[in-house]
Amino acid sequence: MPIDGLFLNKSIREAKKFEGQKIRNIYQPVNDEVLLQLQNGFLLFVLKNPSYLISLDEKPNMPDTPQNFSMFLRKRIKNAKINKIEQLGLDRLGYIDLSVIDETFELKNFKLYFELMGRNSNILLVDEKNKILDALKKGITSNRSIMPGAEYFPFYNTEYINVLEHEKVDFDTIKQLMGFSKISKILFFDYLDKYDYFSFISEFLDNNNVYIFDYNGKKEILSFRPVNYEYETFNSPSKGLLNFFEINSINSRFTELKKKLEKTVIKEIEKYEKLYKKLKKEENELKDIPILEKQGRLLQAYLYQFKEKTDHIIVYDWETEENVQIKLNPLKTPNENLQIIFKKVQKLKSKSEHLKERLKITKEMIDYLYQLWQSIDLAEDIETLQEIKEEMINERLITEKSSKKKMKRKESNPYEFYYNGFKILVGKNNIQNDKITREADRDDIWLHAQGIPGAHVIIKSNKQEVPEDVLLFAASLAAKYSKGRYSSKVSIDYTQKKHVWKPKGAKPGMILYNNFKTLYVEPAK
């Protein structure tokens, strides 16, 4: 994310409104953040990756106990006056020039340097002799020493080109530009290809706007206008950053929740498919019922011939006109073996009815889980995922309790499309699928991908005949929002809503239908 020297330039220009104000207090919310409370606002330094400087109107939540570095700064620069805030060149560092009268009534001058360079970020207090008094991160490297008493050397390369100070530069040959991230450097040359250097400088210095845009599937923020992309403009870097972090926070929560829900559903699918396989194996055992019944009848018919215990008998089968061998338990009498066979037959018959019901319920659950997985996969916003999560809680797939006292959740709406005067609704999840189908008029057209998980699609007919081109368009949407969305052709069933019904006790989104026709369409792009 390109919060680079160019972006810092605008952040410092915004922070210059604090020049002339006094530092009322210093906080350290966490180890890598330092907050200056000023007379009319707050200045926050974030010293982790991404590192940045942001101006705030309101005080964020602070811990009650100050950390060591903030206590040191309070002792030295609390009530200090900010004389100026400057950037070094166009790189990701700068300083705040401070003056304060100490306890001996002597005027002291300090510089609070800030180096906003990702994981190498730091903030240091330097005296008027350029000696380090203290730093948030101390250490010694081959290039410099960041220890109290050491001379401070800025961590940047003065040989790099500062584009704000060089009018005559051949950018085709210059690669070492100061203050540019990889992305902003690419977009800078895009700007030069479309306009020119002087237009860039004029526009950059003329305003303090920043821009949020999509770049390779991610949201990015930039200090100058990305000429080849659609963007949203913010008239202050701080407002842009706050909006950017809010978007990223939502995207992060969306991704995290999506992975969590998918993981839960996949685990349930594996569990129920394993159960289904086990039940099918048991069902296969029921094929022995006719054989056992036949053996029982034959043993009963010839029982009078056998009195002694034996491990088998051979009897004549009058139906097949062949001799049949029946294995017996040698520890039991033939009569006891007969009772064992009859009991086993009765047990298997009883199990058969129960097994059929369990197979039906398990298959329905597997179908529902695949439908649920499809809804999660197709979800495009956090509200849709929250609705799916609520559904999973209600179906006891997630053990988290659904609190009645919680804040009202923002509900998502189904997708709406309009084609040749007809309104088309597409459910985003099972709850919406049920809702749009339930609320559809009897003559509305209902569509769904044949035999695979997918969204319910409703064409609002308004009691008019729906033209073929509208049917085809709606069918292409049903294909797009289904498991077959990457196929070249998808079978889509359609019928009037009056031929669609929900069986009693069916899971969300699960329905039955009849009197349907089928279209074969390519998924909508």
Short mmCIF file of C-alpha atoms in Angstrom, two decimals, residues 39-319:
data_model
loop_
_atom_site.label_atom_id
_atom_site.label_comp_id
_atom_site.label_asym_id
_atom_site.label_seq_id
_atom_site.Cartn_x
_atom_site.Cartn_y
_atom_site.Cartn_z
CA GLN A 39 -4.64 22.53 21.87
CA ASN A 40 -7.05 21.85 19.01
CA GLY A 41 -6.63 18.28 17.90
CA PHE A 42 -4.38 15.24 17.97
CA LEU A 43 -1.43 14.01 15.95
CA LEU A 44 -0.97 10.23 15.80
CA PHE A 45 2.24 8.47 14.69
CA VAL A 46 1.80 4.80 13.77
CA LEU A 47 5.18 3.08 13.72
CA LYS A 48 4.29 -0.34 12.33
CA ASN A 49 3.71 -1.53 8.80
CA PRO A 50 1.97 0.37 7.27
CA SER A 51 3.38 3.40 9.08
CA TYR A 52 1.78 6.81 8.77
CA LEU A 53 1.00 10.18 10.34
CA ILE A 54 -2.62 11.17 10.83
CA SER A 55 -4.38 14.27 12.18
CA LEU A 56 -7.42 13.63 14.37
CA ASP A 57 -10.15 15.85 15.76
CA GLU A 58 -11.14 13.49 18.57
CA LYS A 59 -9.08 11.53 21.07
CA PRO A 60 -9.01 7.78 20.40
CA ASN A 61 -9.31 5.28 23.26
CA MET A 62 -6.21 5.45 25.45
CA PRO A 63 -4.85 3.08 28.12
CA ASP A 64 -4.82 4.40 31.69
CA THR A 65 -1.15 3.53 32.32
CA PRO A 66 1.43 5.40 30.19
CA GLN A 67 4.38 3.47 28.76
CA ASN A 68 8.02 4.41 29.38
CA PHE A 69 8.66 6.32 26.15
CA SER A 70 5.53 8.47 26.50
CA MET A 71 6.51 9.23 30.13
CA PHE A 72 9.94 10.36 28.92
CA LEU A 73 8.38 12.62 26.28
CA ARG A 74 5.98 14.09 28.82
CA LYS A 75 8.90 15.00 31.03
CA ARG A 76 10.78 16.72 28.18
CA ILE A 77 8.27 18.23 25.74
CA LYS A 78 4.90 18.47 27.48
CA ASN A 79 3.68 22.10 27.01
CA ALA A 80 6.28 22.59 24.25
CA LYS A 81 5.31 24.83 21.37
CA ILE A 82 5.31 23.43 17.84
CA ASN A 83 7.32 25.87 15.75
CA LYS A 84 7.13 23.94 12.52
CA ILE A 85 6.58 20.50 11.05
CA GLU A 86 8.86 19.59 8.15
CA GLN A 87 9.63 16.70 5.84
CA LEU A 88 13.19 15.75 4.93
CA GLY A 89 13.31 15.87 1.15
CA LEU A 90 10.42 13.82 -0.16
CA ASP A 91 11.17 10.72 1.88
CA ARG A 92 9.18 9.02 4.63
CA LEU A 93 10.67 11.01 7.49
CA GLY A 94 10.48 14.43 9.00
CA TYR A 95 10.58 16.31 12.28
CA ILE A 96 8.64 18.61 14.57
CA ASP A 97 10.64 21.63 15.73
CA LEU A 98 9.81 22.33 19.39
CA SER A 99 10.63 24.93 22.04
CA VAL A 100 9.77 24.74 25.73
CA ILE A 101 10.69 26.48 28.98
CA ASP A 102 11.97 23.87 31.42
CA GLU A 103 11.71 23.79 35.22
CA THR A 104 14.74 26.12 35.51
CA PHE A 105 12.91 28.66 33.30
CA GLU A 106 15.45 28.11 30.54
CA LEU A 107 14.30 27.94 26.90
CA LYS A 108 15.07 24.53 25.38
CA ASN A 109 14.83 23.52 21.73
CA PHE A 110 14.19 19.99 20.55
CA LYS A 111 13.38 18.12 17.37
CA LEU A 112 11.04 15.16 17.43
CA TYR A 113 12.08 13.10 14.42
CA PHE A 114 9.72 10.54 12.93
CA GLU A 115 10.84 7.86 10.47
CA LEU A 116 7.79 6.19 8.94
CA MET A 117 9.44 3.30 7.12
CA GLY A 118 7.34 0.23 7.83
CA ARG A 119 9.00 -2.20 10.21
CA ASN A 120 12.02 0.15 10.43
CA SER A 121 9.87 3.02 11.71
CA ASN A 122 11.02 5.00 14.72
CA ILE A 123 10.43 8.21 16.64
CA LEU A 124 13.31 10.01 18.38
CA LEU A 125 13.81 13.12 20.50
CA VAL A 126 16.96 15.08 19.58
CA ASP A 127 18.42 18.10 21.40
CA GLU A 128 19.68 21.33 19.87
CA LYS A 129 23.15 19.77 19.51
CA ASN A 130 21.67 17.01 17.37
CA LYS A 131 22.26 14.42 20.12
CA ILE A 132 19.70 11.65 20.61
CA LEU A 133 18.02 11.93 24.01
CA ASP A 134 15.85 8.83 23.58
CA ALA A 135 14.15 6.74 20.90
CA LEU A 136 11.22 4.39 20.82
CA LYS A 137 13.42 1.74 19.19
CA LYS A 138 17.08 1.70 20.19
CA GLY A 139 19.88 -0.18 18.49
CA ILE A 140 23.21 -0.06 16.68
CA THR A 141 23.69 -0.96 13.00
CA SER A 142 26.62 -0.68 10.61
CA ASN A 143 25.21 2.63 9.33
CA ARG A 144 24.33 4.45 12.53
CA SER A 145 23.70 4.26 16.26
CA ILE A 146 20.25 4.90 17.73
CA MET A 147 21.27 5.23 21.36
CA PRO A 148 21.03 8.11 23.86
CA GLY A 149 24.01 10.43 23.38
CA ALA A 150 24.73 9.41 19.80
CA GLU A 151 24.58 11.94 17.00
CA TYR A 152 21.45 11.66 14.90
CA PHE A 153 21.78 10.89 11.20
CA PRO A 154 18.56 10.80 9.12
CA PHE A 155 17.81 7.45 7.54
CA TYR A 156 17.45 8.44 3.89
CA ASN A 157 19.44 8.80 0.69
CA THR A 158 19.99 12.42 -0.38
CA GLU A 159 21.20 11.27 -3.82
CA TYR A 160 17.71 10.19 -4.84
CA ILE A 161 15.75 12.61 -7.01
CA ASN A 162 13.12 14.78 -5.31
CA VAL A 163 10.60 15.36 -8.12
CA LEU A 164 9.21 18.44 -6.38
CA GLU A 165 12.55 20.22 -6.73
CA HIS A 166 13.80 19.05 -10.15
CA GLU A 167 12.16 20.55 -13.20
CA LYS A 168 14.64 19.25 -15.76
CA VAL A 169 14.81 15.52 -15.25
CA ASP A 170 14.85 12.82 -17.90
CA PHE A 171 12.49 10.39 -16.23
CA ASP A 172 13.20 7.78 -18.88
CA THR A 173 16.74 7.39 -17.52
CA ILE A 174 16.20 8.20 -13.83
CA LYS A 175 15.13 5.24 -11.69
CA GLN A 176 16.05 6.37 -8.15
CA LEU A 177 13.15 8.65 -7.23
CA MET A 178 12.80 9.78 -3.64
CA GLY A 179 9.59 9.01 -1.77
CA PHE A 180 7.92 6.69 -4.31
CA SER A 181 6.53 3.27 -3.52
CA LYS A 182 6.49 0.62 -6.26
CA ILE A 183 2.84 1.27 -7.04
CA SER A 184 3.03 5.07 -6.94
CA LYS A 185 6.10 4.97 -9.21
CA ILE A 186 4.18 2.96 -11.83
CA LEU A 187 1.20 5.31 -11.60
CA PHE A 188 3.48 8.38 -11.71
CA PHE A 189 4.78 7.30 -15.11
CA ASP A 190 1.20 6.57 -16.19
CA TYR A 191 0.43 10.18 -15.30
CA LEU A 192 3.42 11.46 -17.29
CA ASP A 193 2.37 9.37 -20.32
CA LYS A 194 -1.05 11.02 -20.28
CA TYR A 195 -0.05 14.54 -19.22
CA ASP A 196 3.39 15.97 -18.33
CA TYR A 197 5.69 16.69 -15.39
CA PHE A 198 4.54 20.29 -14.87
CA SER A 199 0.88 19.23 -14.79
CA PHE A 200 1.77 16.66 -12.13
CA ILE A 201 3.60 19.18 -9.93
CA SER A 202 0.89 21.80 -10.36
CA GLU A 203 -1.88 19.38 -9.46
CA PHE A 204 0.05 17.78 -6.59
CA LEU A 205 0.87 21.10 -4.91
CA ASP A 206 -2.47 22.74 -5.70
CA ASN A 207 -4.55 20.53 -3.38
CA ASN A 208 -4.29 18.14 -0.47
CA ASN A 209 -6.48 15.46 -2.01
CA VAL A 210 -5.86 11.74 -1.71
CA TYR A 211 -7.51 9.01 -3.76
CA ILE A 212 -8.80 5.50 -3.03
CA PHE A 213 -9.04 3.11 -5.97
CA ASP A 214 -8.95 -0.57 -6.95
CA TYR A 215 -5.57 -1.88 -8.06
CA ASN A 216 -5.09 -5.54 -8.98
CA GLY A 217 -8.10 -6.56 -6.93
CA LYS A 218 -7.13 -4.56 -3.83
CA LYS A 219 -8.03 -1.16 -2.44
CA GLU A 220 -5.13 1.28 -2.52
CA ILE A 221 -4.69 4.90 -1.45
CA LEU A 222 -2.58 7.41 -3.39
CA SER A 223 -1.50 11.01 -2.92
CA PHE A 224 -2.02 11.94 -6.59
CA ARG A 225 -4.74 11.19 -9.10
CA PRO A 226 -4.51 7.68 -10.63
CA VAL A 227 -5.31 8.65 -14.21
CA ASN A 228 -6.15 5.18 -15.56
CA TYR A 229 -8.43 4.05 -12.72
CA GLU A 230 -11.75 4.98 -11.22
CA TYR A 231 -11.21 6.57 -7.82
CA GLU A 232 -12.86 8.24 -4.85
CA THR A 233 -11.47 11.63 -3.78
CA PHE A 234 -10.90 12.80 -0.20
CA ASN A 235 -9.93 16.39 0.52
CA SER A 236 -7.62 15.48 3.40
CA PRO A 237 -5.09 12.66 3.85
CA SER A 238 -6.49 11.87 7.30
CA LYS A 239 -10.06 11.47 6.05
CA GLY A 240 -8.78 9.30 3.22
CA LEU A 241 -6.75 7.11 5.60
CA LEU A 242 -9.66 6.66 8.01
CA ASN A 243 -11.92 5.63 5.13
CA PHE A 244 -9.21 3.37 3.68
CA PHE A 245 -8.65 1.57 6.98
CA GLU A 246 -12.40 1.19 7.47
CA ILE A 247 -12.69 -0.44 4.02
CA ASN A 248 -9.72 -2.70 4.77
CA SER A 249 -11.19 -3.59 8.16
CA ILE A 250 -14.49 -4.58 6.52
CA ASN A 251 -12.65 -6.54 3.81
CA SER A 252 -10.54 -8.26 6.45
CA ARG A 253 -13.61 -9.19 8.51
CA PHE A 254 -15.34 -10.35 5.31
CA THR A 255 -12.43 -12.62 4.34
CA GLU A 256 -12.02 -13.96 7.88
CA LEU A 257 -15.75 -14.68 8.29
CA LYS A 258 -15.98 -16.25 4.84
CA LYS A 259 -13.09 -18.63 5.60
CA LYS A 260 -14.59 -19.50 8.99
CA LEU A 261 -18.03 -20.29 7.55
CA GLU A 262 -16.57 -22.27 4.64
CA LYS A 263 -14.40 -24.30 7.03
CA THR A 264 -17.44 -25.12 9.18
CA VAL A 265 -19.60 -26.15 6.22
CA ILE A 266 -16.87 -28.28 4.62
CA LYS A 267 -16.34 -30.07 7.93
CA GLU A 268 -20.10 -30.76 8.16
CA ILE A 269 -20.19 -32.00 4.56
CA GLU A 270 -17.34 -34.41 5.26
CA LYS A 271 -19.13 -35.66 8.39
CA TYR A 272 -22.47 -36.24 6.65
CA GLU A 273 -20.91 -37.79 3.54
CA LYS A 274 -19.04 -40.22 5.79
CA LEU A 275 -22.33 -41.03 7.55
CA TYR A 276 -24.12 -41.45 4.21
CA LYS A 277 -21.44 -43.87 3.02
CA LYS A 278 -21.82 -45.88 6.25
CA LEU A 279 -25.61 -45.98 5.90
CA LYS A 280 -25.36 -47.12 2.28
CA LYS A 281 -23.09 -49.95 3.42
CA GLU A 282 -25.70 -50.93 5.99
CA GLU A 283 -28.38 -50.71 3.31
CA ASN A 284 -26.38 -53.16 1.23
CA GLU A 285 -26.63 -55.65 4.07
CA LEU A 286 -30.42 -55.57 3.75
CA LYS A 287 -30.08 -57.54 0.52
CA ASP A 288 -29.62 -60.59 2.76
CA ILE A 289 -33.27 -60.42 3.91
CA PRO A 290 -34.73 -62.54 1.04
CA ILE A 291 -31.94 -65.11 1.43
CA LEU A 292 -32.47 -65.38 5.18
CA GLU A 293 -36.25 -65.63 4.73
CA LYS A 294 -35.76 -68.45 2.22
CA GLN A 295 -33.38 -70.28 4.57
CA GLY A 296 -35.86 -69.87 7.41
CA ARG A 297 -38.71 -71.34 5.38
CA LEU A 298 -36.59 -74.28 4.24
CA LEU A 299 -35.26 -74.96 7.73
CA GLN A 300 -38.78 -74.79 9.15
CA ALA A 301 -40.05 -77.19 6.50
CA TYR A 302 -37.36 -79.81 7.15
CA LEU A 303 -36.92 -79.19 10.86
CA TYR A 304 -38.52 -82.56 11.76
CA GLN A 305 -35.62 -84.34 10.01
CA PHE A 306 -32.89 -82.77 12.16
CA LYS A 307 -32.67 -83.22 15.93
CA GLU A 308 -28.92 -83.12 16.63
CA LYS A 309 -26.71 -80.02 16.77
CA THR A 310 -24.74 -79.51 13.56
CA ASP A 311 -22.87 -76.78 11.69
CA HIS A 312 -24.95 -77.16 8.50
CA ILE A 313 -27.80 -78.99 6.87
CA ILE A 314 -28.56 -79.78 3.22
CA VAL A 315 -32.18 -79.58 2.12
CA TYR A 316 -34.08 -79.70 -1.19
CA ASP A 317 -35.40 -76.35 -2.50
CA TRP A 318 -38.65 -77.15 -4.31
CA GLU A 319 -38.67 -73.73 -6.03
#
